[in-house]
Coordinates of C-alpha atoms in Angstrom, one line a residue:
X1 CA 92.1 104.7 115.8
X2 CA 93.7 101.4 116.7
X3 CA 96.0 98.8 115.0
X4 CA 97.6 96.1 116.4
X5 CA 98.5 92.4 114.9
X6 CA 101.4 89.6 115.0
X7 CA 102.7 88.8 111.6
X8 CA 103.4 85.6 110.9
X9 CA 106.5 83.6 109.8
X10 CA 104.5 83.3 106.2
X11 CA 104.1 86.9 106.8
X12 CA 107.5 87.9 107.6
X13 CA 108.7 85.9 104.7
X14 CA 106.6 87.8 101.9
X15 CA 107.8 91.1 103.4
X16 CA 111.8 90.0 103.8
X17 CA 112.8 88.7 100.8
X18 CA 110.4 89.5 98.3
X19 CA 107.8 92.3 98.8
X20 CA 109.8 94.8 100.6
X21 CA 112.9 95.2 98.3
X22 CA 110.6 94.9 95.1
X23 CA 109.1 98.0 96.4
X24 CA 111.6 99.2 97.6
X25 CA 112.4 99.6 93.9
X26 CA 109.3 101.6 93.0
X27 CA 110.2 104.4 95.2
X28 CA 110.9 105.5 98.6
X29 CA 107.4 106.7 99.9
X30 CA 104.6 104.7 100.1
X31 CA 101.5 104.6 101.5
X32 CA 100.2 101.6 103.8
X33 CA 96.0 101.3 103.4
X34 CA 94.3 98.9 105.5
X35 CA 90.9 97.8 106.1
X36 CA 89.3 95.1 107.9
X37 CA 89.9 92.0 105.3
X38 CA 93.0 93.6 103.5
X39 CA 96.5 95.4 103.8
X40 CA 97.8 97.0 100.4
X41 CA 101.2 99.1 99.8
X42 CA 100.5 101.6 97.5
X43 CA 102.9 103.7 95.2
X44 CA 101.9 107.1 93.8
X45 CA 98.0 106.6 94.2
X46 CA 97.6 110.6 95.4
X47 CA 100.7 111.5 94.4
X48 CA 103.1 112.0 90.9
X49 CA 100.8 111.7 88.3
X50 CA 103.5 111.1 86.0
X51 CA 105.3 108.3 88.1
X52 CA 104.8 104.3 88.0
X53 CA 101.6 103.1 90.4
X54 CA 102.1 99.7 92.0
X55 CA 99.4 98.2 94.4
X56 CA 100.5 95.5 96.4
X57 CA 97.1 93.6 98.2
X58 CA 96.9 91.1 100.6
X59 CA 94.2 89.5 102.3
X60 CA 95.2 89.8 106.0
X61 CA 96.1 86.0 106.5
X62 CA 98.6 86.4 104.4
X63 CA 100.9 88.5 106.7
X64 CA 99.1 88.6 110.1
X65 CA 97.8 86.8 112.6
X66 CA 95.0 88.0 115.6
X67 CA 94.3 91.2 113.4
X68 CA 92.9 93.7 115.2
X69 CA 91.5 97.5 113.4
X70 CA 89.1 99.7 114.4
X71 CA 88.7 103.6 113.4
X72 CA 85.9 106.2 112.9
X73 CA 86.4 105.5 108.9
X74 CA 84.4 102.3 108.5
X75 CA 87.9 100.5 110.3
X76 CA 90.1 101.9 107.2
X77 CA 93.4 103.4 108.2
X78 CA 96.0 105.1 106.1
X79 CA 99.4 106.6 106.4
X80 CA 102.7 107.4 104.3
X81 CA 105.8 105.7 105.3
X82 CA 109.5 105.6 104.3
X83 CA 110.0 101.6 102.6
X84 CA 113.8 101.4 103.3
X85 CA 112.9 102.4 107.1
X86 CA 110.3 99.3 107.2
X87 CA 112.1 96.9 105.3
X88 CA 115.2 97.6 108.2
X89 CA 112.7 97.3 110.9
X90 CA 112.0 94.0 109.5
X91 CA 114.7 92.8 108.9
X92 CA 116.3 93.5 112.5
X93 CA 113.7 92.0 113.7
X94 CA 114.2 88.6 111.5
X95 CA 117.7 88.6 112.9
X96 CA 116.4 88.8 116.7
X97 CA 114.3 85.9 116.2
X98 CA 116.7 84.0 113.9
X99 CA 119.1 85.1 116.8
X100 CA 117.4 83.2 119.7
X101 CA 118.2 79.5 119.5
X102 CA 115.3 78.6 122.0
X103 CA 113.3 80.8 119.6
X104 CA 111.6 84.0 120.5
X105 CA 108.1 85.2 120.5
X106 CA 106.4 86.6 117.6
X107 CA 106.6 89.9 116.1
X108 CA 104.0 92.1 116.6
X109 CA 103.3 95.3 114.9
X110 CA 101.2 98.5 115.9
X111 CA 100.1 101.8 115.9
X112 CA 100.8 104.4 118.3
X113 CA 101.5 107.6 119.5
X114 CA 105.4 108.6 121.0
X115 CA 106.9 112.0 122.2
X116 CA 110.4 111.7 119.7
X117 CA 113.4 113.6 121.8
X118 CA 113.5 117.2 121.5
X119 CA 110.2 117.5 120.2
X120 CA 106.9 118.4 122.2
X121 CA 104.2 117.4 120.2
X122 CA 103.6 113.3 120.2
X123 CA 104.3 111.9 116.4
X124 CA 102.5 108.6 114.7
X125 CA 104.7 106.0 114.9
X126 CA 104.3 102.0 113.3
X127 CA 106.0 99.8 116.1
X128 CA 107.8 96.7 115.7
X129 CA 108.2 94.4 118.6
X130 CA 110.0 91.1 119.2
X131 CA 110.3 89.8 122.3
X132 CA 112.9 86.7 123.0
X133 CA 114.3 84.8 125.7
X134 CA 117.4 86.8 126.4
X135 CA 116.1 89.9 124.7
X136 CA 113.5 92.0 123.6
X137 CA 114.0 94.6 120.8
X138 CA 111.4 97.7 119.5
X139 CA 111.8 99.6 116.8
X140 CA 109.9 102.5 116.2
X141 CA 108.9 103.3 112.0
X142 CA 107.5 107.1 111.8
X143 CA 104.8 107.5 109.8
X144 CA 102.8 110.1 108.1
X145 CA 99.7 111.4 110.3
X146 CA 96.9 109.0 109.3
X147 CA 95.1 110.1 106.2
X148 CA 91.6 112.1 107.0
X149 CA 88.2 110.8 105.7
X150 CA 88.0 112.7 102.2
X151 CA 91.6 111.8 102.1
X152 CA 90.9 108.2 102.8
X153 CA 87.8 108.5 100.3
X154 CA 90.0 109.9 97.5
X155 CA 92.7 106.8 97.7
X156 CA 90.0 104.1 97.9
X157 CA 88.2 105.6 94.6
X158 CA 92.4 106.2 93.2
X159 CA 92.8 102.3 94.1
X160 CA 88.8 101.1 92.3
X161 CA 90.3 102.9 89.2
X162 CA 94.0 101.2 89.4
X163 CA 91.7 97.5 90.0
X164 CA 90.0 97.9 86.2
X165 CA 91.9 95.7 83.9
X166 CA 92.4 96.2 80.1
X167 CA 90.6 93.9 77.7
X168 CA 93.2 92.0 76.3
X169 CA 96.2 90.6 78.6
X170 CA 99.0 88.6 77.1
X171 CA 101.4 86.4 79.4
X172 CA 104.9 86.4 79.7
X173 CA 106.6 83.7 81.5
X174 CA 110.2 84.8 80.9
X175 CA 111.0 88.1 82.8
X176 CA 115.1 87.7 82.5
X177 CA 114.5 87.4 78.5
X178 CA 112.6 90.7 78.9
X179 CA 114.8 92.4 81.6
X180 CA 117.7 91.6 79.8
X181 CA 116.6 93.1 76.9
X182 CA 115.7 96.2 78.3
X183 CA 118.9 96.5 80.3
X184 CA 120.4 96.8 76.4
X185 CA 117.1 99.4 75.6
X186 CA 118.6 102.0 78.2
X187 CA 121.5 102.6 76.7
X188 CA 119.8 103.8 73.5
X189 CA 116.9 105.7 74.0
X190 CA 114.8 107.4 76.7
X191 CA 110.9 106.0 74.6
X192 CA 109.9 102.4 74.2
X193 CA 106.6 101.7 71.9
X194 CA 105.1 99.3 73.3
X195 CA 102.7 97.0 71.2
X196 CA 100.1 94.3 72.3
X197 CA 97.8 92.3 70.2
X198 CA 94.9 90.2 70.7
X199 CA 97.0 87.4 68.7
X200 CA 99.2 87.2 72.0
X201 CA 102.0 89.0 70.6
X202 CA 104.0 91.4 72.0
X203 CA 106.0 94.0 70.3
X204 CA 108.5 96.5 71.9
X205 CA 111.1 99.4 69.9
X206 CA 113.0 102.3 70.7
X207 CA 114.3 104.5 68.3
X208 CA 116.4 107.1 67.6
X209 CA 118.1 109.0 64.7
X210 CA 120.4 106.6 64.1
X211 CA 119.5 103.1 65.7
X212 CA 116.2 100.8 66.1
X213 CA 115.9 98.4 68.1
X214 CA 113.4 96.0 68.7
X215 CA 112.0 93.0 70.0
X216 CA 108.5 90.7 69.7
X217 CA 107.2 88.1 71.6
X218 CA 104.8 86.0 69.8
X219 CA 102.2 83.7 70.2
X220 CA 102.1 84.6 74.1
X221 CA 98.9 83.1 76.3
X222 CA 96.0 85.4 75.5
X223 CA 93.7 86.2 78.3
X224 CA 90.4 88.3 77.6
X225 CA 89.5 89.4 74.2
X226 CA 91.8 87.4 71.4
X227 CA 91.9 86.9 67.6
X228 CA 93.5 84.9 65.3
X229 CA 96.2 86.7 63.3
X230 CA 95.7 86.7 59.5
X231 CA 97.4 84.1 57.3
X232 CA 98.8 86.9 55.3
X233 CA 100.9 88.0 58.0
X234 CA 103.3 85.0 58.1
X235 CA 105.6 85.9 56.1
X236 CA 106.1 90.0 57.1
X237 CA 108.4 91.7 59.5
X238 CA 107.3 92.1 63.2
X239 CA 107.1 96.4 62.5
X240 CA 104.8 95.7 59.7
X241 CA 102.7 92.9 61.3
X242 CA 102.2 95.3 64.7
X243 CA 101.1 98.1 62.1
X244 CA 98.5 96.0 60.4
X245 CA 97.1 94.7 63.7
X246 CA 97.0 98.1 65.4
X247 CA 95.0 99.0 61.8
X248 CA 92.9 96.6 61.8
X249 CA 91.6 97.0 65.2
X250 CA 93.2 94.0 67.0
X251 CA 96.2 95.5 68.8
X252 CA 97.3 98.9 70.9
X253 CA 100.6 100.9 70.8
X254 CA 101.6 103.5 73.2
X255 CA 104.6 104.8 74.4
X256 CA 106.7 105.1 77.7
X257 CA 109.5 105.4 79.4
X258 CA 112.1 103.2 79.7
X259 CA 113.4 103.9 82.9
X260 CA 109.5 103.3 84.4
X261 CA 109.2 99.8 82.1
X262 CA 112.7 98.6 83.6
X263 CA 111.6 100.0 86.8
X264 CA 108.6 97.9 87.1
X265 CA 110.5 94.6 85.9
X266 CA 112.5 95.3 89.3
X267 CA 108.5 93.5 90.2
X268 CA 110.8 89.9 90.0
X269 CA 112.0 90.6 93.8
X270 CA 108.6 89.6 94.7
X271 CA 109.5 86.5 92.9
X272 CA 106.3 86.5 90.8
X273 CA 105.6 83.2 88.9
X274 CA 104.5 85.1 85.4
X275 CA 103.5 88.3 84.4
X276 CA 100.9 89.7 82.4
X277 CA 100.9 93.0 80.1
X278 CA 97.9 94.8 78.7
X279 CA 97.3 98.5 77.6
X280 CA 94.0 100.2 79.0
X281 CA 91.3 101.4 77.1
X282 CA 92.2 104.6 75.4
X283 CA 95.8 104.0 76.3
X284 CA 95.4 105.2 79.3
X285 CA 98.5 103.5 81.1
X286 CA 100.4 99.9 80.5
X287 CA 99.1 97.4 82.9
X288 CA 101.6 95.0 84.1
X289 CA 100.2 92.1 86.5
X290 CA 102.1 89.9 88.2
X291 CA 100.7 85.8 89.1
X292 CA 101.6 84.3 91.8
X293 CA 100.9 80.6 92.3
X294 CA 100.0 78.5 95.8
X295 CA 103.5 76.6 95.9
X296 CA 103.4 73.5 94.5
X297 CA 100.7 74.3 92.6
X298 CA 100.1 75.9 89.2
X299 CA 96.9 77.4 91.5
X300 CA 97.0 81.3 91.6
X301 CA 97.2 82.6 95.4
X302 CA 94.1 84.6 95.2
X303 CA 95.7 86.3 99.2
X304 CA 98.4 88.3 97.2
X305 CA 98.8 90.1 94.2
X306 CA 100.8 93.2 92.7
X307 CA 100.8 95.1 89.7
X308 CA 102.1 98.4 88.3
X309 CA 100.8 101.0 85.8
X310 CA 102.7 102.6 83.6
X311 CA 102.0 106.7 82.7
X312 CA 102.0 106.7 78.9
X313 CA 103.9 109.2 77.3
X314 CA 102.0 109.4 74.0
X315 CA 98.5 108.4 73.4
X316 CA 99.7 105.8 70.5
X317 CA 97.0 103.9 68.5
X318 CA 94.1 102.1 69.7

């Protein structure tokens, strides 16, 4: 089992300052998959069934350069890792290169095998090495021992079910509006119902026994299966427009937490251009997607993506 690859100042960037401390945010163990073409950070695919899942994928280019993998499992190689122990690797690392004003060489990650002091048995270890004119710096991530085959086989089939998207996906291009709304939610409840319709609008409430509070977003960009919302419904509050949808057939409710729903708005590290939220068949989970876009472009980057799923808390209406 062998991994070894230089990641790239496009690479580095991604991981600094955006991917890293959004998830970072998600929780502190995560597990690093990756496979000939791809590399993807996974949260709580084989674990905590009741926590937030978050799959960030890239395509290899993205982050490295002369990528090199080879194992007994069709080249696939897993392990668990702590983030905030990566992130600081990287991050040192930055400041060694940043550090050399000739320049330094690049970083180059890899996977091996170290004795750790008072310990006789040799531990997996993700190694970071930078090399620079005056100095030359590694840094040694410890890792979980590499995931087995039926282990491996169990993630990739946890990752094809986290890939299916619901049917209807409405975007939201403001995530402070939304953030700061929810920063207001915490402080009165522990539920938020969340609605989605396939007239692009989006409904969210909490309640309690003695407050409501809610907010809509309407008319949102519709991807997937859409409608056009009845004429009748101009004139009639948001509650009573999301019950007659949801009635009708053309919109979903479920329920979840608001710490997990603020917890995957954290998502905007990555600095995401959009966002997109639908609710899986059945209400199975909340879907949240995030776009991002080749810069300069209004182009998605089709080499990264992220997106989170939310456990629902109540099988709502469907």
């Amino acid at each position: 089992m062998k991994f070894k690859a230089f990641v790239t100042e496009n690479g580095v960037s991604l991981l600094d300052r955006r991917f890293l401390p959004a998830l970072d945010k998600m929780g502190k163990i995560c597990h690093l998959f990756l496979t000939r073409e791809h590399a993807f950070f996974l949260h709580n695919l084989l674990t905590t069934p009741d926590g937030i899942q978050s799959i960030a994928q890239f395509r290899k280019q993205a982050l490295f350069d002369d990528y090199r993998i080879s194992s007994q499992n069709e080249d696939r190689i897993a392990f668990a890792f702590d983030i905030s122990l990566l992130l600081r690797a990287v991050r040192s690392s930055v400041s060694i290169i940043s550090s050399e004003s000739g320049g330094a060489n690049r970083l180059q990650v890899k996977l091996v095998k170290k004795l750790p002091p008072n310990s006789t048995q040799p531990m997996p270890f993700l190694t970071f090495e930078t090399k620079g004119y005056k100095s030359a710096v590694i840094q040694d991530v410890p890792i979980s021992k590499p995931l087995s085959r039926d282990q491996l086989l169990q993630l990739q089939a946890a990752l094809d079910a986290a890939q299916d998207l619901p049917r209807t996906l409405v975007q939201v291009p403001d995530l402070n509006r939304l953030q700061n709304f929810v920063d207001r939610m915490k402080h009165v409840g522990d539920l938020l119902n969340v609605s989605i319709s396939k007239y692009g609008d989006l409904h969210l409430q909490i309640s309690t026994t003695l407050i409501t509070l809610g907010a809509e977003f309407r008319k949102l960009l519709v991807v997937g299966d859409k409608a056009q919302a009845p004429d009748e419904d101009r004139d009639l509050s948001a509650q009573t427009r999301s019950e007659r949808a949801i009635l009708m057939g053309d919109a979903q409710s479920v329920q979840v937490s608001v710490r997990h729903f603020s917890k995957s708005l954290q998502c905007h590290l990555a600095k995401p251009d959009c966002a997109f939220y639908g609710i899986a068949p059945q209400g199975a989970c909340l879907t949240v997607i995030f776009q991002f876009f080749i810069p300069g472009t209004r182009q998605t980057d089709k080499s990264i993506s992220l997106h989170c799923r939310l456990p629902v808390l109540d099988p709502g209406s469907s």
